[in-house]
Tab-separated table of C-alpha atoms in Angstrom:
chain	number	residue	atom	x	y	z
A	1	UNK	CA	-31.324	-28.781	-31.477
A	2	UNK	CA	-34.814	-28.572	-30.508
A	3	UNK	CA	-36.994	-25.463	-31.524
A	4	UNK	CA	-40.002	-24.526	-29.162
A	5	UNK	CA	-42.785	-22.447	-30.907
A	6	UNK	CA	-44.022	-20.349	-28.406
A	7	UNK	CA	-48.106	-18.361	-28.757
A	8	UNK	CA	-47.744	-14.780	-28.557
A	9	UNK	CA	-50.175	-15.511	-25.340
A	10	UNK	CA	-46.626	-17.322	-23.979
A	11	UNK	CA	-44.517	-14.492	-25.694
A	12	UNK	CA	-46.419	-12.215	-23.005
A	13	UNK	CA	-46.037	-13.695	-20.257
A	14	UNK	CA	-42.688	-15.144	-20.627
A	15	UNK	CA	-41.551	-10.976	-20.798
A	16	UNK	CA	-43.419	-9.548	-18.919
A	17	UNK	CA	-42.122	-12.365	-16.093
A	18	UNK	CA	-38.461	-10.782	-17.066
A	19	UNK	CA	-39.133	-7.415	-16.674
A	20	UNK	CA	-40.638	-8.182	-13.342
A	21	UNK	CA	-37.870	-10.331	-12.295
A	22	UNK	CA	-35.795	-7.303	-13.657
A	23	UNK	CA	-37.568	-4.724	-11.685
A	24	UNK	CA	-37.737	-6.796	-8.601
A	25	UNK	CA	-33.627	-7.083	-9.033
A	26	UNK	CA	-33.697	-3.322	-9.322
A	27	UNK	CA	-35.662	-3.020	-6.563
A	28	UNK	CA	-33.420	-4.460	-4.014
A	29	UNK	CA	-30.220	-1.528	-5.336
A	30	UNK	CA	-30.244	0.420	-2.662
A	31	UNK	CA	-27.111	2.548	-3.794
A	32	UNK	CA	-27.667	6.725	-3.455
A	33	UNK	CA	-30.475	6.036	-1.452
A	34	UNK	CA	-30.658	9.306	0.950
A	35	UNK	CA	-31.510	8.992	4.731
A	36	UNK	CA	-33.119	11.888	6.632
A	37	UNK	CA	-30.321	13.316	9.677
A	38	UNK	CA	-30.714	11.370	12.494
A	39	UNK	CA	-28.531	14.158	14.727
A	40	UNK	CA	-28.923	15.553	18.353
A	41	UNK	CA	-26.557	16.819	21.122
A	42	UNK	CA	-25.874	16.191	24.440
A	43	UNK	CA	-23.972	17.267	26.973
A	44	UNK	CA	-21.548	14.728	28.933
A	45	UNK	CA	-23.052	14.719	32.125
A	46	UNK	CA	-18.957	14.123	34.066
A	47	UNK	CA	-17.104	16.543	31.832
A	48	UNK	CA	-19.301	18.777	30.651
A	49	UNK	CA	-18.269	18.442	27.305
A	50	UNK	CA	-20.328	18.457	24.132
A	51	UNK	CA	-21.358	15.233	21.914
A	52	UNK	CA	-22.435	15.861	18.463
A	53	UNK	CA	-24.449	12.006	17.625
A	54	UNK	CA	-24.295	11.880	13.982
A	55	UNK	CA	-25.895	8.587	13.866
A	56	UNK	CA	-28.604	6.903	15.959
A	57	UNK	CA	-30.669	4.320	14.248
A	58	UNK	CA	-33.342	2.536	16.515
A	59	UNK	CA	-32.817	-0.939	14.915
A	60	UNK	CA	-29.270	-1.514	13.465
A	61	UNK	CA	-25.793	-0.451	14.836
A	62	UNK	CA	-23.016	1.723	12.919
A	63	UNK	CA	-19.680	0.606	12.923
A	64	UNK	CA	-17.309	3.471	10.838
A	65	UNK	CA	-14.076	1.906	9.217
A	66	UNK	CA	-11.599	0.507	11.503
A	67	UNK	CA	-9.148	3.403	13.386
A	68	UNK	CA	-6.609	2.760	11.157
A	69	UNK	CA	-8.189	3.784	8.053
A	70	UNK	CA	-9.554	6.919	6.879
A	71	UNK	CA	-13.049	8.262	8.359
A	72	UNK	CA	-13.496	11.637	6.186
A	73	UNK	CA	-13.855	11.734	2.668
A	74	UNK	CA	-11.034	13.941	0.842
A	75	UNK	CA	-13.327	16.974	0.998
A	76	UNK	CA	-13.803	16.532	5.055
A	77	UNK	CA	-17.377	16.236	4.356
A	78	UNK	CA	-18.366	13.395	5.266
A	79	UNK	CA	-17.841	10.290	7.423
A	80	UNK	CA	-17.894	6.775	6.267
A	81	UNK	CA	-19.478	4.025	8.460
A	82	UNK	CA	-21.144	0.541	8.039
A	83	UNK	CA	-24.759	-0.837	8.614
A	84	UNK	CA	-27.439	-2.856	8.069
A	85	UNK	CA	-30.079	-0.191	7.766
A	86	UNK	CA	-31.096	-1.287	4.346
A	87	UNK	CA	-30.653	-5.085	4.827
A	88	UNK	CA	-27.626	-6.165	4.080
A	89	UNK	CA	-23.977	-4.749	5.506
A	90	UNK	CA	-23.089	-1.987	3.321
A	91	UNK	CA	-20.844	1.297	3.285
A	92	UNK	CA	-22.567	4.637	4.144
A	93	UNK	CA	-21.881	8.283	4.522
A	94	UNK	CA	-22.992	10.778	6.494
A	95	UNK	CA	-22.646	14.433	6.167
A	96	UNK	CA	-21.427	15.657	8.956
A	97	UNK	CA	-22.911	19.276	9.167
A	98	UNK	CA	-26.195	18.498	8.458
A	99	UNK	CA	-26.589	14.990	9.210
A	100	UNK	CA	-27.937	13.457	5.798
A	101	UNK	CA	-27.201	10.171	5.298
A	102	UNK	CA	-26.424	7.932	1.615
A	103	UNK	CA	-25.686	4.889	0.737
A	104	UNK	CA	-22.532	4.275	-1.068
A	105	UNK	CA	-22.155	0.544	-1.987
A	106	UNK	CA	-24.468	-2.515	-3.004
A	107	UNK	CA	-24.150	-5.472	-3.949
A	108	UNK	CA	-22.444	-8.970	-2.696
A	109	UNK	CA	-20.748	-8.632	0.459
A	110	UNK	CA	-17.738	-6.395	0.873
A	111	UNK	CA	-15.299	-4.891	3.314
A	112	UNK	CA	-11.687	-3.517	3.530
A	113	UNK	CA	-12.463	-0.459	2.987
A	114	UNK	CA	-9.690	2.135	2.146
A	115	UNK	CA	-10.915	5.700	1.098
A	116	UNK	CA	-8.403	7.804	-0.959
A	117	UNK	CA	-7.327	10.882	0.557
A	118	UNK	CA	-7.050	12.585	-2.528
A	119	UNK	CA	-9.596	12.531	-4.449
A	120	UNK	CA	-13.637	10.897	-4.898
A	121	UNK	CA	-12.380	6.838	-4.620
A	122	UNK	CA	-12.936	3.996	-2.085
A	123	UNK	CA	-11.243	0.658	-2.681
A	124	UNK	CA	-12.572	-2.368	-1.206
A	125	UNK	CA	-12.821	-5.952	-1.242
A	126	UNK	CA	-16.000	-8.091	-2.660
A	127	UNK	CA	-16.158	-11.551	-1.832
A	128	UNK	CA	-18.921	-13.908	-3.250
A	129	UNK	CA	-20.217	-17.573	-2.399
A	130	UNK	CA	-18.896	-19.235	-5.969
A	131	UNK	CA	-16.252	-17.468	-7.073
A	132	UNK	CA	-13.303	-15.748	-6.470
A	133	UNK	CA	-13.086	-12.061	-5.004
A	134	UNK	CA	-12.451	-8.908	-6.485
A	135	UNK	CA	-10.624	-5.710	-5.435
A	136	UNK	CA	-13.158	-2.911	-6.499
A	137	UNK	CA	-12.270	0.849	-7.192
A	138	UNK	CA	-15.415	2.798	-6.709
A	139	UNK	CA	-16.336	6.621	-8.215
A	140	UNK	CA	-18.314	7.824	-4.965
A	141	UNK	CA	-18.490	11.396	-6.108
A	142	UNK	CA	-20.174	10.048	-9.069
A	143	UNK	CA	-22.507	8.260	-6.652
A	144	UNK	CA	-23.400	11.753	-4.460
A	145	UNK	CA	-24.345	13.290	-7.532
A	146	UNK	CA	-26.352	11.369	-8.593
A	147	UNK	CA	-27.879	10.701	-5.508
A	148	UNK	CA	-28.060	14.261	-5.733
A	149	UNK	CA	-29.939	14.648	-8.387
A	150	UNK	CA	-32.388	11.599	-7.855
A	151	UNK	CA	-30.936	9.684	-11.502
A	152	UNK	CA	-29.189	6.502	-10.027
A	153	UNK	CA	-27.594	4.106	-11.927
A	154	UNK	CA	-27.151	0.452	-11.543
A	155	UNK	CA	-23.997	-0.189	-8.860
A	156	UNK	CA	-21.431	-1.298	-11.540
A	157	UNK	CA	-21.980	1.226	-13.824
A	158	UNK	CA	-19.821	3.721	-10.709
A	159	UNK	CA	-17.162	0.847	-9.796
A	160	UNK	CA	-14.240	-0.366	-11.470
A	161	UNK	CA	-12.387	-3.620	-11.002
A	162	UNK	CA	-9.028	-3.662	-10.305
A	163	UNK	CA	-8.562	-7.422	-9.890
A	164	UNK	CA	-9.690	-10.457	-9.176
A	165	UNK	CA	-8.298	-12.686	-6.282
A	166	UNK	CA	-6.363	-15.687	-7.230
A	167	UNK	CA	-8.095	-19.233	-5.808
A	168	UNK	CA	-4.672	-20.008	-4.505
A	169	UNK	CA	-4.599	-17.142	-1.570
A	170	UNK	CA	-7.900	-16.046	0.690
A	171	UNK	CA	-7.935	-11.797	1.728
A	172	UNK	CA	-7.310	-11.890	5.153
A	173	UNK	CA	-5.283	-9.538	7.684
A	174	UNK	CA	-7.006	-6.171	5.983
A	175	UNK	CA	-5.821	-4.035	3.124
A	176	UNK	CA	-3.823	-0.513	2.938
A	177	UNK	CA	-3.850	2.061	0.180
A	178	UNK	CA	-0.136	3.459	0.339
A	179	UNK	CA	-0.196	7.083	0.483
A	180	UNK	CA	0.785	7.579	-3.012
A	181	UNK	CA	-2.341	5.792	-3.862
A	182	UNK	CA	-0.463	3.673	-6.589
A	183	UNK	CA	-0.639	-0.102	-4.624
A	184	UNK	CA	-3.296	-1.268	-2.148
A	185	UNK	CA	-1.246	-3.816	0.518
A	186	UNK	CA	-3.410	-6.915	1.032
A	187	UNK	CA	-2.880	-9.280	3.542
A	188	UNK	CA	-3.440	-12.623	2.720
A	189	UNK	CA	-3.666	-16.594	3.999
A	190	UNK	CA	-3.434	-19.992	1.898
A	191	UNK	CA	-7.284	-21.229	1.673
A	192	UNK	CA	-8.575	-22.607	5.264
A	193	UNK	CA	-8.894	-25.939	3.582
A	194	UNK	CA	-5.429	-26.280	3.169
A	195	UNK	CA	-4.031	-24.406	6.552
A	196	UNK	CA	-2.960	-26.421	9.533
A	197	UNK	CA	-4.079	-24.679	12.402
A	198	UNK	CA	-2.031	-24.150	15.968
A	199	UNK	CA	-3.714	-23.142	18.493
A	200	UNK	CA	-2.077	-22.607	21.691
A	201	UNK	CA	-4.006	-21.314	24.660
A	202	UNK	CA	-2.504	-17.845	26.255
A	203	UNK	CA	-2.347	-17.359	30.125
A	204	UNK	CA	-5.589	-15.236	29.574
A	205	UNK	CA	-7.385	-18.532	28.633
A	206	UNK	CA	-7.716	-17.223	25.513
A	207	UNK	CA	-7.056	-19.671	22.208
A	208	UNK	CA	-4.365	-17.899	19.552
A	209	UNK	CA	-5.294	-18.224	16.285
A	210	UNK	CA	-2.125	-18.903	14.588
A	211	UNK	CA	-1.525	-19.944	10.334
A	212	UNK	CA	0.761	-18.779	8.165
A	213	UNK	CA	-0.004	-15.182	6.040
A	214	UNK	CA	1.363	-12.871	3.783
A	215	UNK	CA	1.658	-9.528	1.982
A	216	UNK	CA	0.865	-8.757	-1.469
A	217	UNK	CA	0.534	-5.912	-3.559
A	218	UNK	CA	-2.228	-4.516	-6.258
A	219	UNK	CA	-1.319	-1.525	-8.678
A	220	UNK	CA	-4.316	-0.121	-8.613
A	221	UNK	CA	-4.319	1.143	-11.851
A	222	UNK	CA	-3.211	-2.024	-13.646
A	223	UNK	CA	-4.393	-4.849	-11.460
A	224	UNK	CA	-1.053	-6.301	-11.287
A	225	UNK	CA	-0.460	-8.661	-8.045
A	226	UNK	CA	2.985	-8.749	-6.977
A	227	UNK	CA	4.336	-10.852	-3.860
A	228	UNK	CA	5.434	-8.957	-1.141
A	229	UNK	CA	6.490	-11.193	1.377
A	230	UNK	CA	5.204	-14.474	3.669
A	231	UNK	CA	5.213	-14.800	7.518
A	232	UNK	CA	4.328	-17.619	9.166
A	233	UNK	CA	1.566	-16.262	12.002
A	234	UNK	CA	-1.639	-14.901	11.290
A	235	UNK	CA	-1.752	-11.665	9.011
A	236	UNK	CA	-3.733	-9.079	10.794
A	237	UNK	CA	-4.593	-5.011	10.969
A	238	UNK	CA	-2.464	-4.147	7.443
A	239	UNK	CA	-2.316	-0.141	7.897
A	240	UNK	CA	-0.518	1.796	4.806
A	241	UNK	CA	1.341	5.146	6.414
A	242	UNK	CA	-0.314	8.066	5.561
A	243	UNK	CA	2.758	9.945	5.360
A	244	UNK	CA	5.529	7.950	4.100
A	245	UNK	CA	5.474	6.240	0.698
A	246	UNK	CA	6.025	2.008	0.497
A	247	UNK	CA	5.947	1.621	4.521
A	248	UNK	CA	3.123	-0.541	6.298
A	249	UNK	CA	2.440	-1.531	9.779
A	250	UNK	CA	0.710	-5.076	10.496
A	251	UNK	CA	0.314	-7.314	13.327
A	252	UNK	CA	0.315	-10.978	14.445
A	253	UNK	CA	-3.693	-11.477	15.094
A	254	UNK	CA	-4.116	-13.762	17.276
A	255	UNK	CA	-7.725	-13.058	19.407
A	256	UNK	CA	-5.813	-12.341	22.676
A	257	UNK	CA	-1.974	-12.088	23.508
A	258	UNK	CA	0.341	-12.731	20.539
A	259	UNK	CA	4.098	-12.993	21.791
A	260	UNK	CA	5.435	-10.753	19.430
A	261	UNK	CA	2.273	-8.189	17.858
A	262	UNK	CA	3.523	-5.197	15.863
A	263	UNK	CA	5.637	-5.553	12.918
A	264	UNK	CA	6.797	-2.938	10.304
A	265	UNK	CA	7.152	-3.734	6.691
A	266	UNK	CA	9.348	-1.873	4.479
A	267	UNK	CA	7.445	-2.673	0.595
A	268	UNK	CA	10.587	-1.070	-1.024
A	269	UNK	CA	12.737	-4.168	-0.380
A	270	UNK	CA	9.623	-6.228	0.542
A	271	UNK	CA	11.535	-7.057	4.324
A	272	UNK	CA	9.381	-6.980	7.764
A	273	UNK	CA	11.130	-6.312	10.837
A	274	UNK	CA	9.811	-6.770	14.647
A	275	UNK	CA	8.421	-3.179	15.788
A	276	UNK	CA	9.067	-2.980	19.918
A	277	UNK	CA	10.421	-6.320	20.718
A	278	UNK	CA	7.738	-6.774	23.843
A	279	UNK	CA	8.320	-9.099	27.023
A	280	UNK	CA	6.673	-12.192	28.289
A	281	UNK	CA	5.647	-9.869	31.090
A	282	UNK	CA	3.621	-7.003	28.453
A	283	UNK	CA	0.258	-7.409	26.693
A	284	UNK	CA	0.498	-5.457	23.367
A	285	UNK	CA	-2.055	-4.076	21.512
A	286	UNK	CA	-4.114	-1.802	18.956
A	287	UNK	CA	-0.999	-0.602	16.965
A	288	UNK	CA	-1.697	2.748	15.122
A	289	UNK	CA	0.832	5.122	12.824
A	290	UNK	CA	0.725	8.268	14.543
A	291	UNK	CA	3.030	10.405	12.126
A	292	UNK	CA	6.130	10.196	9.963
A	293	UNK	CA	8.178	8.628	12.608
A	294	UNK	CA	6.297	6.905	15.598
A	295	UNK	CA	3.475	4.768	16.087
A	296	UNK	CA	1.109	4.530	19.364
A	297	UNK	CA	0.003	1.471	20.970
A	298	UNK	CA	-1.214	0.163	23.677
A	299	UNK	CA	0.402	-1.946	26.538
A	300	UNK	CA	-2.781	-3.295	28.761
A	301	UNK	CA	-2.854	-3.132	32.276
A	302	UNK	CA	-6.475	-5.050	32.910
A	303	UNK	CA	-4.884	-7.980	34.868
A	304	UNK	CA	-3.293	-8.397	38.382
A	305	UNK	CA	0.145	-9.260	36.581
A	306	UNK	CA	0.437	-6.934	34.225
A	307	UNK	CA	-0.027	-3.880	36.720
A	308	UNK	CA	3.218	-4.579	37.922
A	309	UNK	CA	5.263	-2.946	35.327
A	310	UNK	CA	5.095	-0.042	32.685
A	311	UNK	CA	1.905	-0.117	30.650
A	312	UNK	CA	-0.757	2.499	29.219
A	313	UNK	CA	-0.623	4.097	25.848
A	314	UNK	CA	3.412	3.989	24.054
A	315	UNK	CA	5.227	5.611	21.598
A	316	UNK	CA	7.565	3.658	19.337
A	317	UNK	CA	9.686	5.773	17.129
A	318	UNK	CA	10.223	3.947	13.747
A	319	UNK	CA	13.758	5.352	13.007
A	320	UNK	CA	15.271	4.585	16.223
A	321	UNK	CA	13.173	2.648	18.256
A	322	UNK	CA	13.165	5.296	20.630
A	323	UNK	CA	9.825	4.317	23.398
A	324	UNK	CA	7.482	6.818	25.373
A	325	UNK	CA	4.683	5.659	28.040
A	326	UNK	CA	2.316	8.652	27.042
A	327	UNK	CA	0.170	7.732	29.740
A	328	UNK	CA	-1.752	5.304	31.636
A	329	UNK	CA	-5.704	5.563	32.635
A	330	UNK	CA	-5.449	7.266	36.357
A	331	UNK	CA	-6.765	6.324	39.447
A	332	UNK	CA	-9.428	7.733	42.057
A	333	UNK	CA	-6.577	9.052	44.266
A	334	UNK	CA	-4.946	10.603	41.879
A	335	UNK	CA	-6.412	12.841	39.953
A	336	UNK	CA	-10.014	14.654	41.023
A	337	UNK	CA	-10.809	14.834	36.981
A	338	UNK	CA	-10.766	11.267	36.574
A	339	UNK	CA	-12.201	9.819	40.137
A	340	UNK	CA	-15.530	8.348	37.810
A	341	UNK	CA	-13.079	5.806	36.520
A	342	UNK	CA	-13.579	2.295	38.210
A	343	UNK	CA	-9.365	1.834	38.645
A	344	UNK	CA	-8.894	-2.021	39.766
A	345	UNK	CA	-9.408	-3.649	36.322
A	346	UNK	CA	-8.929	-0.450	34.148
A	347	UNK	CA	-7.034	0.147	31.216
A	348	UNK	CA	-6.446	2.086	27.660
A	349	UNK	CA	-7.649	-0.116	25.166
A	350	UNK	CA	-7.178	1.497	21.604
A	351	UNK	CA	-5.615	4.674	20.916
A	352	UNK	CA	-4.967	7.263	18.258
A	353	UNK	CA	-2.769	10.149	17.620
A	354	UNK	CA	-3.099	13.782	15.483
A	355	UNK	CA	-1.083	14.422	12.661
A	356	UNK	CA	0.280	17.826	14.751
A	357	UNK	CA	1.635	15.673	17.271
A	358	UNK	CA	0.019	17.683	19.819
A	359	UNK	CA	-2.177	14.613	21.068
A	360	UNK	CA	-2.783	10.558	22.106
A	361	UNK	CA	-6.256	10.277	22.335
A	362	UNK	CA	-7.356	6.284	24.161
A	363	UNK	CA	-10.205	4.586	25.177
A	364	UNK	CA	-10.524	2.569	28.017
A	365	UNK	CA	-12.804	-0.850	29.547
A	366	UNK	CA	-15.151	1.164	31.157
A	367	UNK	CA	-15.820	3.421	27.681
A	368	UNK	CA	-14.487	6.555	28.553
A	369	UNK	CA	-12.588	8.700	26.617
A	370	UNK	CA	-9.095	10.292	27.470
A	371	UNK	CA	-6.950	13.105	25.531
A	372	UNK	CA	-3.376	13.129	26.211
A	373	UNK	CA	-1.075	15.929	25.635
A	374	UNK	CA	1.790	14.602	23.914
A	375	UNK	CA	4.503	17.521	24.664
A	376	UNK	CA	3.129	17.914	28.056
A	377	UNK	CA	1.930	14.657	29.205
A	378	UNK	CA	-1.349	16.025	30.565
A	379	UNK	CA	-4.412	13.917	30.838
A	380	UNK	CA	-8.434	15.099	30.014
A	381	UNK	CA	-11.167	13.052	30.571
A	382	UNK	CA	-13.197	14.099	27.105
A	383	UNK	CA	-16.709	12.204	27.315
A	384	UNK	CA	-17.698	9.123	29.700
A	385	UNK	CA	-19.931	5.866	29.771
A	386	UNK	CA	-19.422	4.941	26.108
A	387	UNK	CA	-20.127	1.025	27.183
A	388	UNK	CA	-18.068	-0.909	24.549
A	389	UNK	CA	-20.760	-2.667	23.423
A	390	UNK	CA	-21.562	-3.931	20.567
A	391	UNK	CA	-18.189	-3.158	19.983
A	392	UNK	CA	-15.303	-0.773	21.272
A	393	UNK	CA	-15.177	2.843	20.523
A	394	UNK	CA	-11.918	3.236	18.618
A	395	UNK	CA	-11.150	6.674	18.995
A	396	UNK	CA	-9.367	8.802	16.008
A	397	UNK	CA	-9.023	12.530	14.921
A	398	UNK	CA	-10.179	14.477	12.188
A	399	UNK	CA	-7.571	15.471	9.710
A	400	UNK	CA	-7.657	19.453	11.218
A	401	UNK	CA	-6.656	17.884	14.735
A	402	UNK	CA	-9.472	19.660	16.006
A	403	UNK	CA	-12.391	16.666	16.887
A	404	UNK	CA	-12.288	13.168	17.872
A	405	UNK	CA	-14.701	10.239	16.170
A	406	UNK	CA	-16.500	7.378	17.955
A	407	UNK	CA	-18.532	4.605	17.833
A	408	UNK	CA	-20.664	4.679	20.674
A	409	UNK	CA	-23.540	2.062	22.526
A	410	UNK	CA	-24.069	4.387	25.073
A	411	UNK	CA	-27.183	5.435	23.943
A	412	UNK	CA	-28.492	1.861	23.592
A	413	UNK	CA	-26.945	0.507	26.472
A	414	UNK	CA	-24.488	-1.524	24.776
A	415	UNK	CA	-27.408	-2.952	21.963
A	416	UNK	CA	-26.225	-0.874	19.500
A	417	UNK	CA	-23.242	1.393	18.028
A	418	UNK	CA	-23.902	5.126	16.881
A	419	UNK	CA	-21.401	7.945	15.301
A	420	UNK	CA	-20.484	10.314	17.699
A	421	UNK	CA	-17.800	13.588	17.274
A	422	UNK	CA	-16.675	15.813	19.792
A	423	UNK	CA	-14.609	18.944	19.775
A	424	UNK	CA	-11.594	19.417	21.821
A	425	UNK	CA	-12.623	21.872	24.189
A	426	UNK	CA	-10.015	25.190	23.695
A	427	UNK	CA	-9.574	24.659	27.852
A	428	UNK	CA	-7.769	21.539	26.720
A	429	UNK	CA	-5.536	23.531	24.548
């Protein structure tokens, strides 16, 4: 081996080029970073109802965690949502009385997010360019207070790994934290590389994505993978039940209209079953558990064809297979409350339920917002004109059934999403 002498002249620069290749890497960690509130209110100018507008960044959108997933942090302080506002996609939260804003992961890019119900932890997936991806436990209370107190740490000294991802299966289909917070579902696919693809083309004209998945299971606390079970369609939209131990709800993802799209898995005896057995005639979508017993979803109605039997927002009861149409989006004739709504190519589009039972809550094409009455079946038009752009709104209610969440590009015209929440007026009630 070859010993180089360096001068101390060398010794100097060669550190001090390390320590500013260190500080420059230190630089970039954006985690705990605080945001001033970006907040304001307006009033809906159909309904008359109030919008709180959390979030309204002038340059990057915020998307919160899919509507099957947790928005509120254990505490119900604050809401979780993802941008680009310091340069690369990352998981934020934002307070949601006064409107201050932090920063809650860095690094390498990362998704799935599942926050715990129970206490200060968010789970989530971190996939990198060379080598395999990890399942990461993260300490966010840690991260507020220290936020808090301006003394941040580097990002891994506040996250944990639980695993890494074996080279033989890609994360794909989403992830679920069971409500016993014990296993994290994962769905899963065989590496693209080795997938044969079939790709049918629906009577929509759109092209199904269709290769084979699977389920498997992470204890959290050991790292242990265990195989759940394979299907052989795309894995998509893994949801864990927030009320009943070991059960999961998942879909055939397919980019438009799968022939069969909810299924319920029961991770006790690792067996999947078909959840509503749907008809060539029905367009099934946006699957969410409601409660204990019954999850809502959404049978479109945006086509000629489809208008010609049942559709709107359903109720599937998991114990019976008991069905409800909750409700459809109304036309001009019908009802004086809801005569803004363009009716011709209208539809409910995603939908969410509160844990009372007292309410469906759906969005439609057009971007307005509708509250259902479960027990009595009537409809209220909440808030209008929420444009679906960049993305849809994907309504869901806060844990006290008392407010509804949304992402929002009305106030960009569709060029960007902010976080909106709006209280169920007691007239509704």
């Amino acid at each position: 081996m070859k010993i180089i002498k360096l001068s101390k002249a060398k010794v100097v620069v060669f550190v001090v080029g390390v320590l500013l290749i260190t500080l420059a890497n230190e630089s970039k960690a954006q985690i705990g970073k605080r945001f001033p509130a970006e907040m304001s209110v307006y009033t809906d100018s159909v309904t008359g109802v109030l919008v709180k507008v959390l979030t309204n960044h002038p340059e990057y959108s915020d998307n919160r965690i899919y509507q099957t997933h947790p928005q509120w942090t254990y505490d119900n302080r604050y809401i979780a949502f993802r941008s680009q506002r310091t340069g690369s996609g990352q998981l934020f939260f934002v307070h949601e009385t006064s409107g201050e804003i932090v920063q809650i992961t860095d690094g390498e890019r990362n998704g799935e997010y599942n926050l715990s119900r129970k206490k200060g932890l968010l789970y989530f997936v971190r996939r990198f360019e060379d080598k395999p991806a990890q399942i990461i436990e993260l300490d966010f209370d840690r991260v507020l207070a220290d936020s808090e107190k301006g003394k941040m740490k580097r990002y891994p000294d506040y996250e944990r790994v639980v695993t890494e991802w074996p080279d033989s299966l890609r994360v794909s289909g989403g992830m679920g934290l069971d409500v016993e917070e014990d296993l994290l579902y994962v769905g899963v696919t065989p590496p693209y590389d080795t997938l044969t693809w079939v790709n049918p083309i629906d009577d929509s004209g759109h092209r199904i994505k269709n290769h084979p998945g699977g389920i498997r299971t992470v204890n959290v606390n050991t790292g242990e993978i265990k195989p759940g079970f394979n299907v052989d369609f795309t894995m998509g939209h893994v949801q864990a039940s927030p009320f009943v131990p070991r059960e999961i709800v998942f879909c055939h993802e397919t980019g438009g209209d799968s022939p069969q799209r909810m299924w319920f898995g029961d991770m006790e005896t690792n067996t999947y079953r078909p959840l509503y057995i749907e008809s060539d005639y029905e367009w099934v979508t946006h699957e969410t558990v409601a409660d204990a017993d019954h999850v809502y979803f959404n049978v479109l109605s945006h086509l000629e064809r489809l208008k010609k039997k049942p559709s709107g927002i359903f109720s599937v009861n998991l114990r019976n297979g008991n069905v409800r149409v909750l409700g459809q989006v109304l036309t001009n004739d019908v009802n004086s409350e809801l005569r803004s709504i363009p009716a011709r190519t209208n539809s409910f589009w995603h939908c969410n339920g509160s844990q009372d039972g007292q309410w469906a809550v759906g969005d439609d094409f057009t971007g307005n917002i509708t509250l259902i009455n479960v027990k009595t079946g009537q409809m209220h038009l909440l808030t209008t004109g929420h444009v679906m752009k960049p993305d849809h709104t994907h309504p869901y209610f806060s844990t006290d059934n008392k407010r509804v969440l949304i992402q929002s590009g009305k106030l960009s015209s569709g060029e960007r999403l902010a976080i909106m929440v709006i209280d169920i007026p007691e007239s509704f009630k």
